[in-house]
Protein backbone atom coordinates (compact mmCIF):
# COMPACT_ATOMS: atom_id res chain seq x y z
CA UNK A 1 0.00 0.00 0.00
CA UNK A 2 1.42 3.40 -0.90
CA UNK A 3 1.52 6.24 1.60
CA UNK A 4 -1.20 7.93 -0.44
CA UNK A 5 -3.48 4.90 0.07
CA UNK A 6 -2.77 4.96 3.81
CA UNK A 7 -3.55 8.68 4.02
CA UNK A 8 -6.80 8.19 2.12
CA UNK A 9 -7.78 5.27 4.35
CA UNK A 10 -7.00 7.26 7.52
CA UNK A 11 -9.04 10.18 6.19
CA UNK A 12 -11.99 7.85 5.47
CA UNK A 13 -11.72 6.29 8.94
CA UNK A 14 -11.70 9.75 10.54
CA UNK A 15 -14.72 10.74 8.44
CA UNK A 16 -16.63 7.60 9.48
CA UNK A 17 -15.77 8.15 13.16
CA UNK A 18 -16.90 11.78 12.91
CA UNK A 19 -20.18 10.68 11.31
CA UNK A 20 -20.70 8.17 14.11
CA UNK A 21 -20.34 10.96 16.66
CA UNK A 22 -22.40 13.59 14.82
CA UNK A 23 -25.13 11.76 12.86
CA UNK A 24 -25.68 8.28 14.24
CA UNK A 25 -28.65 7.57 11.98
CA UNK A 26 -26.67 8.38 8.83
CA UNK A 27 -23.77 6.31 10.19
CA UNK A 28 -26.09 3.29 10.59
CA UNK A 29 -27.40 3.73 7.03
CA UNK A 30 -23.87 3.89 5.63
CA UNK A 31 -22.72 0.91 7.69
CA UNK A 32 -25.71 -1.17 6.55
CA UNK A 33 -24.95 -0.24 2.95
CA UNK A 34 -21.28 -1.16 3.39
CA UNK A 35 -22.34 -4.53 4.82
CA UNK A 36 -24.80 -5.05 1.99
CA UNK A 37 -22.10 -4.20 -0.58
CA UNK A 38 -19.48 -6.32 1.24
CA UNK A 39 -17.34 -3.17 1.35
CA UNK A 40 -14.98 -4.10 4.15
CA UNK A 41 -12.99 -0.86 3.86
CA UNK A 42 -16.08 1.27 4.56
CA UNK A 43 -16.91 -0.55 7.79
CA UNK A 44 -16.32 1.20 11.09
CA UNK A 45 -15.16 -1.95 12.86
CA UNK A 46 -14.63 -0.57 16.37
CA UNK A 47 -17.95 1.25 16.60
CA UNK A 48 -19.82 -1.59 14.85
CA UNK A 49 -18.47 -4.05 17.41
CA UNK A 50 -19.60 -1.83 20.30
CA UNK A 51 -23.02 -1.19 18.79
CA UNK A 52 -23.67 -4.88 18.15
CA UNK A 53 -22.64 -5.76 21.70
CA UNK A 54 -24.87 -2.98 23.05
CA UNK A 55 -27.76 -4.10 20.87
CA UNK A 56 -27.62 -7.58 22.36
CA UNK A 57 -27.43 -6.22 25.90
CA UNK A 58 -30.31 -3.84 25.24
CA UNK A 59 -32.52 -6.62 23.91
CA UNK A 60 -31.81 -8.73 26.99
CA UNK A 61 -32.40 -5.75 29.26
CA UNK A 62 -35.74 -4.97 27.57
CA UNK A 63 -37.06 -8.53 27.87
CA UNK A 64 -35.80 -8.85 31.45
CA UNK A 65 -37.51 -5.60 32.34
CA UNK A 66 -40.83 -6.83 30.94
CA UNK A 67 -40.39 -10.11 32.85
CA UNK A 68 -39.81 -8.16 36.07
CA UNK A 69 -42.96 -6.10 35.50
CA UNK A 70 -44.91 -9.27 34.69
CA UNK A 71 -43.74 -10.93 37.91
CA UNK A 72 -44.58 -7.78 39.87
CA UNK A 73 -48.16 -7.76 38.65
CA UNK A 74 -48.58 -11.54 39.00
CA UNK A 75 -47.47 -11.24 42.63
CA UNK A 76 -50.00 -8.49 43.26
CA UNK A 77 -52.74 -10.51 41.60
CA UNK A 78 -51.85 -13.78 43.36
CA UNK A 79 -50.96 -12.50 46.84
CA UNK A 80 -52.97 -9.34 47.37
CA UNK A 81 -56.59 -9.27 48.49
CA UNK A 82 -57.07 -5.79 47.01
CA UNK A 83 -60.07 -5.92 44.71
CA UNK A 84 -60.12 -2.55 42.94
CA UNK A 85 -56.83 -2.76 40.99
CA UNK A 86 -57.24 -6.42 39.92
CA UNK A 87 -58.57 -5.61 36.46
CA UNK A 88 -55.71 -3.15 35.95
CA UNK A 89 -53.17 -5.79 36.99
CA UNK A 90 -54.71 -8.30 34.58
CA UNK A 91 -54.55 -5.80 31.74
CA UNK A 92 -50.94 -5.03 32.55
CA UNK A 93 -50.05 -8.73 32.69
CA UNK A 94 -51.56 -9.21 29.26
CA UNK A 95 -49.61 -6.22 27.90
CA UNK A 96 -46.34 -7.45 29.40
CA UNK A 97 -46.87 -10.92 27.92
CA UNK A 98 -47.45 -9.31 24.52
CA UNK A 99 -44.23 -7.31 24.79
CA UNK A 100 -42.23 -10.35 25.84
CA UNK A 101 -43.66 -12.44 23.00
CA UNK A 102 -42.85 -9.64 20.56
CA UNK A 103 -39.19 -9.45 21.57
CA UNK A 104 -38.30 -12.91 22.82
CA UNK A 105 -35.89 -15.18 20.98
CA UNK A 106 -34.66 -18.60 22.08
CA UNK A 107 -31.24 -17.11 22.77
CA UNK A 108 -32.71 -14.40 25.02
CA UNK A 109 -34.92 -16.91 26.80
CA UNK A 110 -31.82 -18.81 27.92
CA UNK A 111 -30.27 -15.63 29.33
CA UNK A 112 -33.19 -14.32 31.40
CA UNK A 113 -32.50 -14.66 35.11
CA UNK A 114 -36.00 -15.24 36.56
CA UNK A 115 -34.68 -15.34 40.13
CA UNK A 116 -32.97 -11.96 39.79
CA UNK A 117 -36.08 -10.42 38.22
CA UNK A 118 -38.20 -11.98 40.97
CA UNK A 119 -36.08 -10.30 43.65
CA UNK A 120 -36.44 -6.95 41.90
CA UNK A 121 -40.19 -7.37 41.44
CA UNK A 122 -40.64 -8.58 45.00
CA UNK A 123 -38.81 -5.52 46.32
CA UNK A 124 -41.19 -3.25 44.38
CA UNK A 125 -44.31 -5.07 45.51
CA UNK A 126 -43.23 -5.03 49.15
CA UNK A 127 -42.61 -1.29 48.93
CA UNK A 128 -46.32 -0.88 48.06
CA UNK A 129 -48.05 -3.68 49.96
CA UNK A 130 -47.56 -5.60 53.16
CA UNK A 131 -47.72 -9.09 51.75
CA UNK A 132 -46.26 -12.43 52.68
CA UNK A 133 -44.38 -13.32 49.50
CA UNK A 134 -42.39 -16.49 48.91
CA UNK A 135 -38.62 -16.35 49.36
CA UNK A 136 -38.09 -18.08 46.01
CA UNK A 137 -39.83 -17.24 42.78
CA UNK A 138 -43.07 -19.24 42.61
CA UNK A 139 -43.23 -18.99 38.81
CA UNK A 140 -41.52 -20.72 35.94
CA UNK A 141 -41.26 -18.79 32.71
CA UNK A 142 -44.04 -20.91 31.24
CA UNK A 143 -46.29 -19.97 34.19
CA UNK A 144 -45.63 -16.29 33.58
CA UNK A 145 -46.50 -16.56 29.91
CA UNK A 146 -49.72 -18.53 30.42
CA UNK A 147 -52.62 -16.24 29.54
CA UNK A 148 -55.09 -15.44 32.28
CA UNK A 149 -58.60 -16.79 31.97
CA UNK A 150 -61.47 -14.31 32.17
CA UNK A 151 -62.52 -15.48 35.64
CA UNK A 152 -59.06 -15.20 37.21
mmCIF file of C-alpha atoms in Angstrom:
data_model
loop_
_atom_site.group_PDB
_atom_site.id
_atom_site.type_symbol
_atom_site.label_atom_id
_atom_site.label_comp_id
_atom_site.label_asym_id
_atom_site.label_seq_id
_atom_site.Cartn_x
_atom_site.Cartn_y
_atom_site.Cartn_z
ATOM 1 C CA UNK A 1 0.000 0.000 0.000
ATOM 2 C CA UNK A 2 1.418 3.398 -0.905
ATOM 3 C CA UNK A 3 1.525 6.238 1.602
ATOM 4 C CA UNK A 4 -1.205 7.930 -0.445
ATOM 5 C CA UNK A 5 -3.484 4.903 0.065
ATOM 6 C CA UNK A 6 -2.766 4.963 3.812
ATOM 7 C CA UNK A 7 -3.548 8.676 4.016
ATOM 8 C CA UNK A 8 -6.804 8.192 2.125
ATOM 9 C CA UNK A 9 -7.783 5.274 4.345
ATOM 10 C CA UNK A 10 -6.995 7.256 7.518
ATOM 11 C CA UNK A 11 -9.039 10.176 6.189
ATOM 12 C CA UNK A 12 -11.992 7.847 5.469
ATOM 13 C CA UNK A 13 -11.721 6.289 8.944
ATOM 14 C CA UNK A 14 -11.704 9.748 10.541
ATOM 15 C CA UNK A 15 -14.719 10.741 8.437
ATOM 16 C CA UNK A 16 -16.631 7.601 9.480
ATOM 17 C CA UNK A 17 -15.769 8.154 13.163
ATOM 18 C CA UNK A 18 -16.904 11.782 12.913
ATOM 19 C CA UNK A 19 -20.178 10.684 11.309
ATOM 20 C CA UNK A 20 -20.699 8.167 14.108
ATOM 21 C CA UNK A 21 -20.342 10.963 16.660
ATOM 22 C CA UNK A 22 -22.404 13.591 14.824
ATOM 23 C CA UNK A 23 -25.129 11.762 12.859
ATOM 24 C CA UNK A 24 -25.676 8.281 14.244
ATOM 25 C CA UNK A 25 -28.648 7.570 11.977
ATOM 26 C CA UNK A 26 -26.672 8.379 8.827
ATOM 27 C CA UNK A 27 -23.775 6.309 10.188
ATOM 28 C CA UNK A 28 -26.093 3.292 10.587
ATOM 29 C CA UNK A 29 -27.401 3.733 7.030
ATOM 30 C CA UNK A 30 -23.868 3.885 5.629
ATOM 31 C CA UNK A 31 -22.722 0.912 7.689
ATOM 32 C CA UNK A 32 -25.707 -1.166 6.555
ATOM 33 C CA UNK A 33 -24.955 -0.236 2.952
ATOM 34 C CA UNK A 34 -21.281 -1.163 3.390
ATOM 35 C CA UNK A 35 -22.339 -4.530 4.820
ATOM 36 C CA UNK A 36 -24.797 -5.049 1.985
ATOM 37 C CA UNK A 37 -22.099 -4.198 -0.577
ATOM 38 C CA UNK A 38 -19.481 -6.324 1.244
ATOM 39 C CA UNK A 39 -17.343 -3.168 1.350
ATOM 40 C CA UNK A 40 -14.978 -4.099 4.154
ATOM 41 C CA UNK A 41 -12.988 -0.862 3.858
ATOM 42 C CA UNK A 42 -16.076 1.266 4.557
ATOM 43 C CA UNK A 43 -16.913 -0.547 7.790
ATOM 44 C CA UNK A 44 -16.322 1.203 11.094
ATOM 45 C CA UNK A 45 -15.159 -1.950 12.859
ATOM 46 C CA UNK A 46 -14.634 -0.575 16.366
ATOM 47 C CA UNK A 47 -17.954 1.248 16.602
ATOM 48 C CA UNK A 48 -19.818 -1.589 14.849
ATOM 49 C CA UNK A 49 -18.469 -4.047 17.413
ATOM 50 C CA UNK A 50 -19.597 -1.826 20.304
ATOM 51 C CA UNK A 51 -23.022 -1.193 18.789
ATOM 52 C CA UNK A 52 -23.668 -4.884 18.153
ATOM 53 C CA UNK A 53 -22.640 -5.765 21.703
ATOM 54 C CA UNK A 54 -24.866 -2.978 23.054
ATOM 55 C CA UNK A 55 -27.760 -4.104 20.874
ATOM 56 C CA UNK A 56 -27.617 -7.581 22.362
ATOM 57 C CA UNK A 57 -27.428 -6.217 25.896
ATOM 58 C CA UNK A 58 -30.308 -3.835 25.239
ATOM 59 C CA UNK A 59 -32.519 -6.621 23.909
ATOM 60 C CA UNK A 60 -31.806 -8.734 26.988
ATOM 61 C CA UNK A 61 -32.399 -5.751 29.257
ATOM 62 C CA UNK A 62 -35.739 -4.974 27.566
ATOM 63 C CA UNK A 63 -37.063 -8.534 27.870
ATOM 64 C CA UNK A 64 -35.797 -8.854 31.445
ATOM 65 C CA UNK A 65 -37.511 -5.598 32.337
ATOM 66 C CA UNK A 66 -40.834 -6.831 30.935
ATOM 67 C CA UNK A 67 -40.387 -10.113 32.852
ATOM 68 C CA UNK A 68 -39.815 -8.163 36.069
ATOM 69 C CA UNK A 69 -42.964 -6.105 35.499
ATOM 70 C CA UNK A 70 -44.907 -9.273 34.689
ATOM 71 C CA UNK A 71 -43.736 -10.934 37.914
ATOM 72 C CA UNK A 72 -44.576 -7.778 39.869
ATOM 73 C CA UNK A 73 -48.165 -7.763 38.648
ATOM 74 C CA UNK A 74 -48.581 -11.538 39.001
ATOM 75 C CA UNK A 75 -47.474 -11.244 42.631
ATOM 76 C CA UNK A 76 -49.999 -8.495 43.256
ATOM 77 C CA UNK A 77 -52.743 -10.514 41.598
ATOM 78 C CA UNK A 78 -51.854 -13.777 43.358
ATOM 79 C CA UNK A 79 -50.958 -12.497 46.840
ATOM 80 C CA UNK A 80 -52.970 -9.338 47.374
ATOM 81 C CA UNK A 81 -56.587 -9.270 48.493
ATOM 82 C CA UNK A 82 -57.067 -5.794 47.009
ATOM 83 C CA UNK A 83 -60.075 -5.924 44.706
ATOM 84 C CA UNK A 84 -60.119 -2.554 42.944
ATOM 85 C CA UNK A 85 -56.832 -2.764 40.993
ATOM 86 C CA UNK A 86 -57.244 -6.415 39.922
ATOM 87 C CA UNK A 87 -58.571 -5.609 36.458
ATOM 88 C CA UNK A 88 -55.711 -3.154 35.950
ATOM 89 C CA UNK A 89 -53.172 -5.790 36.993
ATOM 90 C CA UNK A 90 -54.710 -8.299 34.578
ATOM 91 C CA UNK A 91 -54.552 -5.800 31.735
ATOM 92 C CA UNK A 92 -50.936 -5.031 32.551
ATOM 93 C CA UNK A 93 -50.051 -8.730 32.692
ATOM 94 C CA UNK A 94 -51.556 -9.212 29.255
ATOM 95 C CA UNK A 95 -49.613 -6.224 27.898
ATOM 96 C CA UNK A 96 -46.344 -7.453 29.399
ATOM 97 C CA UNK A 97 -46.874 -10.921 27.922
ATOM 98 C CA UNK A 98 -47.454 -9.308 24.516
ATOM 99 C CA UNK A 99 -44.228 -7.306 24.788
ATOM 100 C CA UNK A 100 -42.231 -10.353 25.842
ATOM 101 C CA UNK A 101 -43.659 -12.436 22.997
ATOM 102 C CA UNK A 102 -42.855 -9.639 20.556
ATOM 103 C CA UNK A 103 -39.193 -9.450 21.573
ATOM 104 C CA UNK A 104 -38.298 -12.906 22.820
ATOM 105 C CA UNK A 105 -35.887 -15.177 20.981
ATOM 106 C CA UNK A 106 -34.656 -18.601 22.080
ATOM 107 C CA UNK A 107 -31.245 -17.108 22.771
ATOM 108 C CA UNK A 108 -32.709 -14.403 25.016
ATOM 109 C CA UNK A 109 -34.921 -16.910 26.802
ATOM 110 C CA UNK A 110 -31.816 -18.814 27.923
ATOM 111 C CA UNK A 111 -30.274 -15.626 29.331
ATOM 112 C CA UNK A 112 -33.189 -14.319 31.405
ATOM 113 C CA UNK A 113 -32.504 -14.662 35.112
ATOM 114 C CA UNK A 114 -35.995 -15.240 36.556
ATOM 115 C CA UNK A 115 -34.675 -15.342 40.131
ATOM 116 C CA UNK A 116 -32.967 -11.958 39.787
ATOM 117 C CA UNK A 117 -36.077 -10.419 38.217
ATOM 118 C CA UNK A 118 -38.196 -11.978 40.966
ATOM 119 C CA UNK A 119 -36.076 -10.303 43.651
ATOM 120 C CA UNK A 120 -36.438 -6.949 41.896
ATOM 121 C CA UNK A 121 -40.189 -7.372 41.441
ATOM 122 C CA UNK A 122 -40.642 -8.579 45.000
ATOM 123 C CA UNK A 123 -38.811 -5.516 46.322
ATOM 124 C CA UNK A 124 -41.189 -3.249 44.377
ATOM 125 C CA UNK A 125 -44.312 -5.070 45.507
ATOM 126 C CA UNK A 126 -43.231 -5.032 49.147
ATOM 127 C CA UNK A 127 -42.615 -1.286 48.932
ATOM 128 C CA UNK A 128 -46.323 -0.880 48.057
ATOM 129 C CA UNK A 129 -48.054 -3.682 49.957
ATOM 130 C CA UNK A 130 -47.558 -5.597 53.162
ATOM 131 C CA UNK A 131 -47.719 -9.093 51.750
ATOM 132 C CA UNK A 132 -46.260 -12.431 52.682
ATOM 133 C CA UNK A 133 -44.383 -13.317 49.502
ATOM 134 C CA UNK A 134 -42.388 -16.493 48.907
ATOM 135 C CA UNK A 135 -38.624 -16.347 49.359
ATOM 136 C CA UNK A 136 -38.092 -18.085 46.012
ATOM 137 C CA UNK A 137 -39.831 -17.243 42.776
ATOM 138 C CA UNK A 138 -43.072 -19.241 42.607
ATOM 139 C CA UNK A 139 -43.226 -18.992 38.809
ATOM 140 C CA UNK A 140 -41.520 -20.721 35.943
ATOM 141 C CA UNK A 141 -41.255 -18.787 32.707
ATOM 142 C CA UNK A 142 -44.044 -20.912 31.245
ATOM 143 C CA UNK A 143 -46.293 -19.966 34.188
ATOM 144 C CA UNK A 144 -45.633 -16.293 33.580
ATOM 145 C CA UNK A 145 -46.502 -16.560 29.910
ATOM 146 C CA UNK A 146 -49.721 -18.530 30.423
ATOM 147 C CA UNK A 147 -52.620 -16.240 29.539
ATOM 148 C CA UNK A 148 -55.094 -15.437 32.276
ATOM 149 C CA UNK A 149 -58.600 -16.789 31.972
ATOM 150 C CA UNK A 150 -61.466 -14.312 32.169
ATOM 151 C CA UNK A 151 -62.516 -15.483 35.636
ATOM 152 C CA UNK A 152 -59.061 -15.201 37.214
#
